[in-house]
Coordinates of C-alpha atoms and ligand atoms in Angstrom, one line a residue:
M29 CA 0.0 0.0 0.3
S30 CA 0.9 3.6 -0.5
E31 CA 1.8 4.9 2.2
E32 CA 3.0 8.2 0.6
R33 CA 0.1 8.8 -1.4
S34 CA -2.0 12.4 0.1
L35 CA -4.5 11.6 3.0
N36 CA -8.7 10.9 1.5
F37 CA -11.0 13.6 2.5
L38 CA -12.5 11.6 6.1
E39 CA -8.7 11.0 7.0
E40 CA -9.0 15.0 6.4
I41 CA -11.1 15.0 8.1
V42 CA -10.1 13.2 11.2
E43 CA -6.3 14.9 11.6
E44 CA -8.6 17.4 11.7
D45 CA -11.3 16.2 14.5
L46 CA -8.3 14.6 16.2
A47 CA -5.8 18.5 16.1
A48 CA -8.8 19.1 17.3
G49 CA -9.0 17.2 20.9
K50 CA -12.5 15.7 20.0
N51 CA -13.2 13.0 21.6
N52 CA -10.7 12.9 23.6
G53 CA -8.7 11.4 20.9
R54 CA -10.7 8.1 20.3
V55 CA -11.4 7.0 16.7
L56 CA -14.7 4.3 16.8
T57 CA -15.6 3.5 13.1
R58 CA -18.4 0.5 12.0
F59 CA -18.7 -1.6 9.3
P60 CA -22.6 -2.2 9.9
P61 CA -23.9 -4.8 7.1
E62 CA -27.7 -5.5 6.9
P63 CA -27.6 -9.8 7.1
N64 CA -29.8 -10.6 3.6
G65 CA -27.1 -11.5 1.3
Y66 CA -23.4 -12.0 1.0
L67 CA -20.8 -9.3 0.6
H68 CA -19.7 -8.1 -2.5
I69 CA -16.7 -5.8 -3.9
G70 CA -18.4 -3.4 -2.8
H71 CA -18.9 -3.7 0.8
A72 CA -15.5 -4.9 0.9
K73 CA -14.5 -1.0 0.0
S74 CA -16.6 -0.2 2.9
I75 CA -14.3 -2.6 5.3
C76 CA -10.8 -1.6 4.0
L77 CA -12.2 2.0 4.6
N78 CA -14.0 2.1 7.2
F79 CA -11.4 -0.5 9.2
G80 CA -8.0 0.8 7.3
L81 CA -9.2 4.7 9.0
A82 CA -9.5 3.5 12.1
Q83 CA -7.3 1.7 12.1
R84 CA -4.6 4.3 10.5
Y85 CA -5.5 6.3 13.4
G86 CA -5.4 3.9 16.2
G87 CA -8.8 3.4 16.7
Q88 CA -10.8 1.0 16.1
T89 CA -13.8 -1.0 14.8
N90 CA -17.1 -2.3 15.4
L91 CA -19.0 -5.0 13.5
R92 CA -22.4 -4.1 13.8
F93 CA -25.7 -6.0 12.0
D94 CA -28.5 -4.1 10.7
D95 CA -30.8 -6.2 11.3
T96 CA -34.4 -3.8 12.7
N97 CA -35.6 -5.0 9.7
P98 CA -37.2 -9.3 10.9
S99 CA -38.2 -10.6 7.6
K100 CA -35.7 -10.5 5.7
E101 CA -32.0 -11.9 8.2
E102 CA -30.6 -15.2 8.4
T103 CA -28.0 -16.8 10.6
E104 CA -26.1 -18.0 7.3
Y105 CA -25.5 -13.9 6.5
V106 CA -24.3 -13.2 9.7
D107 CA -21.6 -16.5 9.7
S108 CA -21.2 -15.5 5.6
I109 CA -20.3 -11.8 6.5
K110 CA -17.6 -12.2 9.7
E111 CA -16.2 -15.1 7.3
D112 CA -15.2 -12.4 5.0
V113 CA -14.7 -9.5 6.9
K114 CA -11.6 -11.8 8.6
W115 CA -9.9 -13.1 5.0
L116 CA -10.5 -10.5 4.2
G117 CA -8.0 -9.1 7.6
F118 CA -10.0 -7.7 9.8
N119 CA -10.2 -7.4 13.0
W120 CA -13.5 -6.4 14.9
A121 CA -13.1 -4.8 18.7
N122 CA -16.8 -5.7 18.3
E123 CA -19.3 -7.0 17.5
F124 CA -23.4 -5.5 18.0
Y125 CA -26.3 -6.9 16.5
A126 CA -29.1 -3.2 16.0
S127 CA -31.6 -5.5 17.7
D128 CA -29.7 -5.8 20.8
Y129 CA -30.6 -2.6 21.3
F130 CA -34.4 -2.7 21.1
D131 CA -34.7 -1.7 24.1
N132 CA -33.1 0.9 24.0
L133 CA -34.7 2.7 21.1
Y134 CA -37.8 1.5 22.6
E135 CA -37.0 4.1 25.6
F136 CA -35.7 6.2 22.7
A137 CA -39.7 6.7 21.1
V138 CA -40.9 7.3 24.5
G139 CA -39.2 9.3 25.9
L140 CA -39.7 11.8 22.2
I141 CA -43.8 11.0 22.1
K142 CA -42.7 12.6 26.4
K143 CA -40.8 16.0 24.3
G144 CA -43.8 15.8 21.4
L145 CA -41.8 15.2 19.6
A146 CA -42.9 11.8 18.5
Y147 CA -46.5 10.5 17.3
V148 CA -49.0 7.2 16.8
D149 CA -50.3 7.6 13.3
D150 CA -53.5 5.5 12.2
S151 CA -52.9 6.2 8.4
T152 CA -52.2 3.9 5.8
A153 CA -49.0 4.5 3.7
E154 CA -51.0 5.6 1.2
E155 CA -52.3 8.7 2.6
I156 CA -49.0 9.4 4.3
A157 CA -47.0 9.6 2.0
S158 CA -50.3 11.8 -0.7
Q159 CA -50.0 14.0 2.5
K160 CA -46.8 14.0 2.2
G161 CA -46.3 16.6 -0.1
T162 CA -44.2 16.6 -3.2
P163 CA -40.6 18.8 -3.1
T164 CA -42.7 22.3 -3.5
E165 CA -45.5 22.1 -1.4
P166 CA -45.7 21.5 1.9
G167 CA -47.0 18.2 3.5
T168 CA -51.0 18.0 5.2
P169 CA -50.7 18.2 8.9
N170 CA -53.0 14.9 9.7
Q171 CA -55.9 14.5 12.9
Y172 CA -53.0 13.0 14.8
R173 CA -50.7 14.7 14.3
S174 CA -51.7 16.5 17.2
R175 CA -52.6 13.0 20.5
S176 CA -51.4 13.8 23.3
V177 CA -48.6 12.9 24.6
E178 CA -50.5 10.8 27.0
E179 CA -53.2 9.0 24.3
N180 CA -49.2 8.6 22.0
L181 CA -47.6 7.0 24.7
Q182 CA -50.5 4.4 25.0
L183 CA -50.9 3.7 21.5
F184 CA -47.1 3.1 21.3
A185 CA -46.4 0.9 24.4
E186 CA -50.8 -1.0 23.3
M187 CA -48.9 -1.6 19.7
K188 CA -45.5 -3.5 21.4
D189 CA -48.4 -5.2 23.5
G190 CA -49.2 -6.5 20.2
K191 CA -53.1 -4.8 20.1
Y192 CA -53.1 -3.9 16.5
P193 CA -52.7 -6.4 13.1
D194 CA -48.9 -5.8 11.0
G195 CA -50.2 -1.8 9.5
A196 CA -52.4 -0.3 10.9
K197 CA -50.4 2.7 13.4
V198 CA -47.5 4.0 12.9
L199 CA -44.5 6.2 15.0
R200 CA -43.4 8.9 13.0
A201 CA -41.2 11.4 14.2
K202 CA -42.9 14.9 14.8
I203 CA -40.4 17.5 12.3
D204 CA -41.9 19.7 10.0
L205 CA -43.9 19.1 7.0
A206 CA -42.5 21.6 4.8
S207 CA -38.9 21.3 5.0
P208 CA -37.8 21.2 2.0
N209 CA -35.9 18.0 2.6
M210 CA -38.7 15.1 2.5
L211 CA -36.8 12.5 4.3
M212 CA -38.2 15.5 7.6
R213 CA -41.6 15.4 6.9
D214 CA -42.4 13.1 9.9
P215 CA -40.5 10.2 8.6
L216 CA -41.9 7.0 10.1
M217 CA -39.9 5.9 13.6
Y218 CA -41.6 2.2 13.9
R219 CA -43.7 0.0 12.0
I220 CA -45.8 -3.0 13.2
K221 CA -44.6 -6.5 12.0
H222 CA -45.7 -9.6 13.7
T223 CA -42.6 -11.4 12.0
H224 CA -40.4 -13.8 14.1
H225 CA -36.8 -12.6 13.9
H226 CA -33.6 -14.2 14.4
R227 CA -32.3 -13.2 17.4
T228 CA -35.1 -11.5 19.2
G229 CA -37.2 -14.3 18.5
D230 CA -41.1 -13.2 19.2
K231 CA -40.8 -11.1 22.2
W232 CA -41.0 -7.6 19.3
C233 CA -43.5 -7.3 17.7
I234 CA -43.3 -3.6 16.2
Y235 CA -39.3 -2.7 14.8
P236 CA -37.8 0.1 13.8
M237 CA -36.8 2.3 10.8
Y238 CA -33.3 2.3 9.3
D239 CA -33.5 6.2 10.2
F240 CA -34.2 5.4 13.5
A241 CA -32.2 3.1 14.8
H242 CA -28.8 3.7 12.6
G243 CA -27.8 6.9 13.8
E244 CA -28.7 5.5 17.5
S245 CA -27.6 2.9 17.1
D246 CA -23.7 4.6 16.7
A247 CA -24.6 6.6 19.4
I248 CA -24.9 4.0 21.7
E249 CA -21.1 2.6 20.7
E250 CA -20.4 5.9 20.1
I251 CA -19.1 5.8 17.0
T252 CA -16.5 9.0 16.6
H253 CA -16.8 9.2 12.9
S254 CA -19.9 6.2 10.4
V255 CA -18.8 6.8 7.6
C256 CA -21.8 5.4 4.8
T257 CA -22.6 5.7 0.6
L258 CA -24.0 8.9 -0.5
E259 CA -27.8 8.2 -1.0
F260 CA -27.9 9.1 2.8
V261 CA -26.4 12.5 2.3
S262 CA -30.7 12.7 2.3
H263 CA -30.9 11.5 5.7
R264 CA -28.0 13.5 7.6
E265 CA -30.0 15.8 8.9
L266 CA -32.5 13.3 10.3
Y267 CA -29.6 10.8 12.1
N268 CA -28.8 14.6 13.8
W269 CA -32.4 15.5 14.6
F270 CA -32.7 12.0 16.6
I271 CA -29.4 12.8 18.4
E272 CA -29.2 16.1 19.8
K273 CA -33.1 15.9 20.5
L274 CA -32.0 12.3 22.5
D275 CA -29.3 14.2 23.6
I276 CA -27.1 10.8 23.4
F277 CA -23.3 10.7 22.3
P278 CA -22.9 12.7 19.6
S279 CA -21.9 11.0 15.7
K280 CA -21.4 12.2 12.6
Q281 CA -22.5 10.8 9.4
Y282 CA -20.1 11.1 6.7
E283 CA -21.2 9.9 3.0
F284 CA -18.4 8.6 0.1
A285 CA -19.3 7.7 -3.5
R286 CA -19.9 3.8 -3.0
L287 CA -18.4 1.7 -5.9
N288 CA -19.6 0.3 -9.3
L289 CA -17.9 -2.7 -11.0
N290 CA -18.4 -2.9 -14.2
Y291 CA -19.6 -6.0 -16.3
T292 CA -21.9 -6.2 -13.1
V293 CA -24.7 -6.0 -10.0
M294 CA -24.1 -5.2 -6.8
S295 CA -26.9 -4.4 -5.3
K296 CA -27.6 -7.6 -3.0
R297 CA -31.3 -7.9 -4.3
K298 CA -30.6 -8.5 -8.0
L299 CA -27.2 -11.1 -6.5
L300 CA -30.0 -12.8 -5.1
Q301 CA -32.4 -13.7 -7.8
L302 CA -29.6 -14.3 -9.8
V303 CA -28.6 -17.7 -6.9
E304 CA -32.4 -18.3 -6.5
E305 CA -32.8 -18.6 -10.7
K306 CA -30.0 -20.5 -10.1
Q307 CA -28.0 -18.3 -13.1
V308 CA -25.1 -19.1 -11.1
E309 CA -24.0 -22.1 -8.6
G310 CA -25.0 -19.7 -5.4
W311 CA -23.6 -16.8 -3.9
D312 CA -19.9 -17.9 -4.1
D313 CA -20.0 -18.6 -7.6
P314 CA -16.3 -17.8 -9.2
R315 CA -18.3 -15.6 -11.6
M316 CA -20.5 -13.4 -9.1
P317 CA -18.4 -10.3 -7.9
T318 CA -19.1 -11.1 -3.7
I319 CA -16.4 -11.9 -1.7
S320 CA -17.1 -15.5 -1.7
G321 CA -17.0 -16.0 -5.1
L322 CA -13.7 -14.2 -5.3
R323 CA -12.2 -16.2 -2.6
R324 CA -13.3 -18.9 -5.0
R325 CA -11.9 -17.6 -7.9
G326 CA -8.7 -17.2 -6.4
Y327 CA -7.9 -13.5 -5.0
T328 CA -6.0 -12.8 -2.8
P329 CA -7.6 -10.6 1.0
A330 CA -3.9 -8.5 -0.3
S331 CA -5.5 -7.9 -3.8
I332 CA -8.4 -7.0 -2.1
R333 CA -7.6 -4.8 -0.4
E334 CA -4.6 -2.6 -2.8
F335 CA -8.1 -2.2 -5.1
C336 CA -8.9 -0.8 -2.6
E337 CA -6.5 1.5 -1.7
R338 CA -5.8 2.5 -5.1
I339 CA -9.3 3.8 -6.7
G340 CA -10.0 5.3 -3.0
V341 CA -12.2 7.4 -1.8
A342 CA -14.0 9.7 -4.2
K343 CA -17.5 11.9 -3.2
R344 CA -19.1 11.4 -6.3
E345 CA -20.3 8.0 -8.3
N346 CA -17.9 6.7 -10.6
M347 CA -17.7 3.5 -12.3
I348 CA -14.6 1.9 -12.2
D349 CA -13.6 -1.4 -14.5
V350 CA -12.8 -5.0 -13.3
S351 CA -9.6 -4.9 -15.4
L352 CA -8.6 -2.5 -12.2
L353 CA -9.4 -5.6 -10.2
E354 CA -7.6 -8.5 -12.7
F355 CA -4.8 -6.0 -12.4
C356 CA -3.9 -6.3 -8.5
I357 CA -4.1 -10.1 -8.6
R358 CA -2.3 -10.6 -11.4
E359 CA 0.3 -8.9 -9.7
D360 CA 0.2 -10.0 -6.4
L361 CA -0.3 -13.2 -7.8
N362 CA 3.2 -13.0 -9.9
K363 CA 4.5 -12.2 -7.0
T364 CA 3.2 -15.4 -5.0
A365 CA 1.9 -18.2 -7.9
W366 CA 4.8 -21.4 -7.5
R367 CA 4.1 -22.2 -11.2
R368 CA 3.0 -25.4 -13.0
M369 CA 2.8 -26.7 -16.3
A370 CA -0.7 -28.1 -16.9
V371 CA -1.7 -29.3 -21.1
L372 CA -6.0 -28.0 -21.7
D373 CA -6.6 -28.9 -25.4
P374 CA -4.0 -31.8 -25.4
I375 CA -2.6 -33.0 -28.8
K376 CA 0.4 -35.9 -28.3
M377 CA 4.1 -35.5 -28.9
V378 CA 6.5 -38.5 -29.7
I379 CA 9.7 -37.8 -29.1
T380 CA 11.6 -40.6 -31.9
N381 CA 15.1 -40.0 -31.3
Y382 CA 14.6 -40.5 -27.0
P383 CA 14.8 -43.5 -25.1
E384 CA 11.1 -45.5 -25.0
G385 CA 10.6 -46.6 -21.1
Q386 CA 13.0 -43.5 -19.8
T387 CA 11.8 -41.2 -17.1
E388 CA 14.8 -38.4 -16.9
M389 CA 12.9 -37.1 -13.1
L390 CA 14.2 -32.6 -14.2
F391 CA 13.6 -30.1 -12.4
S392 CA 12.3 -26.2 -12.1
E393 CA 12.2 -24.0 -9.1
N394 CA 8.3 -22.9 -7.5
N395 CA 8.8 -19.6 -8.5
P396 CA 11.4 -17.3 -10.0
E397 CA 10.2 -13.9 -9.1
V398 CA 11.8 -14.6 -5.7
E399 CA 15.1 -15.3 -5.1
G400 CA 16.4 -18.8 -3.9
G401 CA 12.8 -18.9 -6.6
E402 CA 11.1 -21.1 -3.1
G403 CA 12.3 -24.1 -3.5
G404 CA 10.7 -26.3 -6.4
R405 CA 9.2 -29.4 -7.9
E406 CA 11.2 -32.3 -10.2
L407 CA 9.6 -32.8 -13.6
P408 CA 9.2 -36.4 -15.1
F409 CA 10.6 -36.2 -19.2
S410 CA 9.6 -38.7 -21.2
N411 CA 9.7 -39.6 -24.7
E412 CA 6.2 -39.3 -25.0
L413 CA 4.3 -36.1 -23.8
W414 CA 1.0 -33.4 -24.5
I415 CA 1.1 -30.5 -25.4
E416 CA -1.1 -27.4 -26.7
R417 CA -2.7 -28.0 -29.6
E418 CA -2.3 -24.5 -30.5
D419 CA 1.3 -24.9 -30.2
F420 CA 0.8 -26.4 -33.4
M421 CA 0.6 -25.8 -36.7
E422 CA 0.8 -27.7 -39.7
E423 CA 1.5 -24.7 -42.7
P424 CA 3.2 -22.5 -40.0
P425 CA 3.1 -18.5 -41.2
K426 CA 6.8 -16.8 -41.2
K427 CA 6.8 -15.9 -36.9
F428 CA 5.4 -18.8 -35.5
F429 CA 8.4 -19.7 -32.3
R430 CA 6.3 -22.5 -32.0
L431 CA 6.3 -25.9 -33.6
G432 CA 5.5 -27.3 -37.3
V433 CA 8.0 -29.4 -39.5
G434 CA 11.1 -28.5 -39.2
L435 CA 11.0 -25.5 -36.5
M436 CA 12.4 -25.7 -33.6
V437 CA 11.1 -24.8 -29.7
R438 CA 12.2 -25.2 -26.5
L439 CA 9.9 -27.2 -23.8
K440 CA 10.8 -25.8 -20.7
S441 CA 13.1 -26.2 -18.2
A442 CA 13.7 -29.9 -20.1
Y443 CA 15.3 -30.2 -24.3
I444 CA 15.2 -28.5 -27.4
V445 CA 13.0 -30.2 -29.9
K446 CA 12.6 -30.3 -33.8
C447 CA 9.8 -31.0 -35.6
E448 CA 9.7 -33.8 -38.2
S449 CA 6.1 -35.4 -39.0
F450 CA 3.0 -35.4 -37.6
V451 CA 0.4 -38.5 -37.7
K452 CA -3.3 -37.4 -39.1
D453 CA -6.1 -39.4 -38.8
A454 CA -8.9 -40.4 -41.0
D455 CA -11.3 -37.3 -41.0
G456 CA -7.3 -35.3 -41.7
H457 CA -7.3 -34.1 -37.7
V458 CA -3.7 -33.8 -36.4
T459 CA -3.3 -36.5 -33.8
E460 CA 0.7 -37.1 -33.0
I461 CA 3.4 -34.7 -33.4
H462 CA 6.8 -36.1 -34.4
C463 CA 9.8 -34.7 -32.7
T464 CA 13.4 -35.4 -32.4
Y465 CA 15.3 -33.7 -29.1
I466 CA 18.9 -32.3 -28.2
P467 CA 20.2 -34.7 -26.0
E468 CA 23.2 -31.0 -25.1
S469 CA 20.6 -28.4 -25.0
K470 CA 18.9 -29.5 -21.7
S471 CA 18.1 -26.2 -19.2
Q472 CA 20.8 -25.0 -17.1
N473 CA 23.1 -26.9 -18.6
D474 CA 22.8 -26.4 -22.6
T475 CA 26.0 -27.1 -25.1
S476 CA 24.0 -27.2 -27.7
G477 CA 24.4 -23.6 -29.3
I478 CA 21.4 -23.5 -31.1
H479 CA 19.4 -20.5 -30.4
V480 CA 15.0 -20.5 -30.4
K481 CA 12.9 -19.0 -30.1
G482 CA 9.2 -20.1 -28.2
T483 CA 9.3 -22.1 -25.2
I484 CA 6.3 -24.1 -24.8
H485 CA 5.1 -25.8 -22.4
W486 CA 4.3 -29.5 -21.5
V487 CA 3.5 -32.6 -19.2
S488 CA 5.0 -36.2 -19.9
V489 CA 3.0 -37.9 -21.3
P490 CA 2.7 -41.0 -18.8
H491 CA 3.4 -39.1 -15.7
A492 CA 0.1 -36.5 -16.2
K493 CA -2.7 -36.3 -13.7
T494 CA -6.0 -35.4 -15.1
A495 CA -7.9 -32.6 -14.1
E496 CA -11.5 -30.3 -15.2
V497 CA -10.6 -26.6 -15.4
R498 CA -13.0 -24.2 -15.0
L499 CA -12.0 -21.0 -17.9
Y500 CA -14.2 -17.9 -16.7
D501 CA -16.2 -14.4 -18.6
R502 CA -18.1 -11.5 -17.6
L503 CA -21.2 -12.6 -16.0
F504 CA -22.3 -9.7 -17.9
K505 CA -22.3 -8.4 -22.0
V506 CA -22.4 -5.1 -21.0
E507 CA -20.9 -2.3 -18.8
D508 CA -23.4 -1.1 -16.7
P509 CA -26.8 -3.8 -16.6
S510 CA -28.6 -2.3 -14.2
N511 CA -29.2 0.2 -16.4
E512 CA -30.1 -1.0 -20.0
D513 CA -34.0 -1.8 -21.3
G514 CA -35.4 -3.9 -19.6
D515 CA -35.1 -6.9 -17.1
F516 CA -30.8 -7.3 -16.0
K517 CA -30.8 -10.7 -16.9
D518 CA -31.1 -10.0 -20.2
Y519 CA -27.9 -9.7 -20.3
I520 CA -26.5 -12.2 -18.7
N521 CA -22.3 -13.5 -20.8
P522 CA -23.9 -17.0 -22.1
N523 CA -20.5 -17.5 -22.0
S524 CA -19.6 -16.9 -18.9
L525 CA -17.8 -20.1 -18.5
Q526 CA -16.1 -22.3 -19.9
V527 CA -15.2 -26.5 -18.8
L528 CA -13.0 -28.0 -20.0
N529 CA -12.3 -32.0 -18.7
N530 CA -9.8 -33.4 -20.8
V531 CA -6.9 -31.2 -18.6
Y532 CA -3.8 -32.8 -18.1
I533 CA -1.4 -31.5 -15.4
E534 CA 2.4 -32.1 -14.3
P535 CA 1.8 -34.8 -11.3
D536 CA 2.7 -32.2 -8.6
L537 CA -0.1 -30.4 -9.4
A538 CA -2.4 -33.5 -8.1
N539 CA -1.1 -31.4 -4.5
A540 CA -2.5 -28.9 -5.1
I541 CA -2.8 -26.7 -1.7
P542 CA -6.6 -25.5 -1.2
G543 CA -6.3 -21.2 -1.8
K544 CA -3.1 -21.3 -3.3
G545 CA -2.6 -19.5 -6.2
Y546 CA -0.5 -21.0 -8.5
Q547 CA 0.2 -20.1 -12.4
F548 CA -0.8 -22.6 -14.8
M549 CA 2.6 -21.5 -17.2
R550 CA 1.1 -19.2 -20.4
K551 CA -2.1 -20.3 -19.7
G552 CA -2.9 -17.5 -16.4
Y553 CA -3.1 -17.6 -13.2
F554 CA -5.4 -21.2 -11.1
T555 CA -6.6 -22.0 -7.8
V556 CA -8.6 -25.1 -6.4
D557 CA -11.7 -25.1 -6.0
K558 CA -13.1 -24.8 -3.1
N559 CA -15.6 -27.6 -3.7
P560 CA -14.0 -31.2 -3.9
A561 CA -15.1 -32.7 -6.6
A562 CA -14.9 -37.3 -5.8
D563 CA -13.6 -38.4 -7.9
K564 CA -11.6 -35.7 -9.8
L565 CA -9.9 -32.7 -9.2
V566 CA -11.2 -29.1 -10.7
F567 CA -9.3 -25.7 -11.5
N568 CA -10.3 -22.5 -11.5
R569 CA -8.6 -20.2 -13.4
T570 CA -8.1 -16.2 -11.0
V571 CA -7.5 -14.3 -14.0
T572 CA -5.7 -14.7 -17.5
L573 CA -1.9 -13.7 -17.7
K574 CA -1.5 -9.6 -18.9
D575 CA 1.3 -12.1 -21.9
G576 CA 3.2 -15.6 -22.6
W577 CA 6.0 -15.5 -22.0
V578 CA 8.8 -12.6 -20.5
K579 CA 11.0 -12.8 -22.6
K580 CA 14.8 -13.3 -20.9
Ligands
ATP8 P1 -26.7 -3.8 -1.7 O1 -27.4 -2.2 -2.0 O2 -25.8 -4.0 -3.0 O3 -27.5 -4.2 -0.8 P2 -26.6 -2.0 0.8 O4 -26.1 -0.7 0.9 O5 -28.1 -2.9 0.0 O6 -26.2 -2.3 -0.6 P3 -25.7 -3.0 3.6 O7 -25.1 -4.4 4.1 O8 -26.6 -2.4 3.8 O9 -26.0 -3.6 2.3 O10 -24.2 -2.3 2.7 C1 -23.0 -3.0 4.6 C2 -22.7 -1.5 4.1 O11 -21.3 -1.2 2.5 C3 -22.7 0.2 4.2 O12 -22.8 1.3 5.7 C4 -22.9 0.4 2.9 O13 -23.1 2.1 2.5 C5 -21.5 -0.2 1.8 N1 -21.7 0.1 0.7 C6 -22.4 -0.8 0.2 N2 -22.5 -1.5 -1.3 C7 -22.0 -0.5 -1.1 C8 -21.0 0.1 -2.3 N3 -20.8 -1.1 -3.7 N4 -19.6 0.6 -2.2 C9 -19.7 1.2 -1.0 N5 -19.5 0.4 0.1 C10 -21.1 -0.2 0.0
MG9 MG1 -28.8 -1.9 2.7

């Protein structure tokens, strides 16, 4: 991470606050997910921002589940969120739930009623909406607005005690029906919902609205800097109003631009649709922009943190190109992935002058990017090899530095071979390539004096293991599927997954470590899929290589 970069606007605010001696030098942020889905890369941005801001100034961050909306929350989501935050490399100071505060919030509401700042309204949702006016016309008060404190206290207690059905009454803040900010026109604080809650069970049948719960939860935890996305700018006035009228800890809200990434969708509602309609394998499908999907795809926590750092903290919405995310994982894996050989589209090469049945063990470094290579592994070599079909051409054009009759290449970490002939089947498909090798050209001990331009990867036929390989492309055909005509699902890329069943891998890859990145030379970065198949190894391609072999 680049520590020398200039401060973002939130860091500037924190530094000003610290310089002014606010909050006794304390910085406490929070990450407040609603447990109604799995976290996505946009949440990663918010996580890195909230945890990063606190870390930088010696502060801490709470993980708070915003579970005020009972019908949607599930424990599965809570567990996945905790796993993802930890995996990204962050530790929260406290794990809290907005539902932990239901008693406090109820008391806060009673306090506002007593001050004449809240009232029970029997109107329907439609009536409330129509009485709210428009941005240019003030709203009109109804008869409930002038209820006495006593009546409001009694009705609110009855709402809590389950005396009324869903939708019969709401509790509203009594603010200003003429406010230019529509959110200040007597916003709802509580609604009746006879629904089981994943933590509080059936204790409550009234639930607080987001705007009443969020700032109050911040204040209860004494959050110093409450960071959220831009759509909450207009909520800030209300956030401050509640805190001021309740005379509780003065948490402050700050807004930044949400992360938008092209060729994907990022709302949990849409991601849920993809899962439920089986457009993808699940929340952790490697094509999903979810943290669990990226993890299964082979992204590392460091690459995601670096991505969030590079996009910075903006005050205006913009669209980030997914190629920046790919750049970050390539950079990381280039430094950490072990090099291996795998042939994705195999064709057989026979080395006619190499003794049949002989095996020679060659050595190849794990990671040439690192001093010492991080050790290495033995590579068995024999007279029959699998090579990539595309590395041979019957009629090679000029400057084709691979194989064709008469052409020479180096087999990576092995010998130089010369193509002598090839065999075709009855349909005219090339089935075998025949080569001779140059015994003096062995890698690291090459005395042949022959210089070749191309190097290709290979796997020894008798030693090869088989694997399934999954190649991924963008999940959507268009940059911003949510912004197109019709349903966003109309723009799903039908070719986002390609499964290769007949892949040969070098034997060492049979011991591939889950969660580790491997570079299949010339083919990209891969990782073992997390769902082990009984009878075969499955590799996911994380990302392609920018280019093929880098010339030494
Ligand atoms: P979605 O719209 O995807 O369902 P959300 O905002 O409803 O997301 P929450 O669980 O409420 O999801 O979000 C938790 C935190 O993550 C909030 O502070 C929210 O502002 C932030 N967040 C969500 N999406 C993004 C994003 N794309 N970029 C940055 N922060 C985000
Ligand atoms: Mg939300």
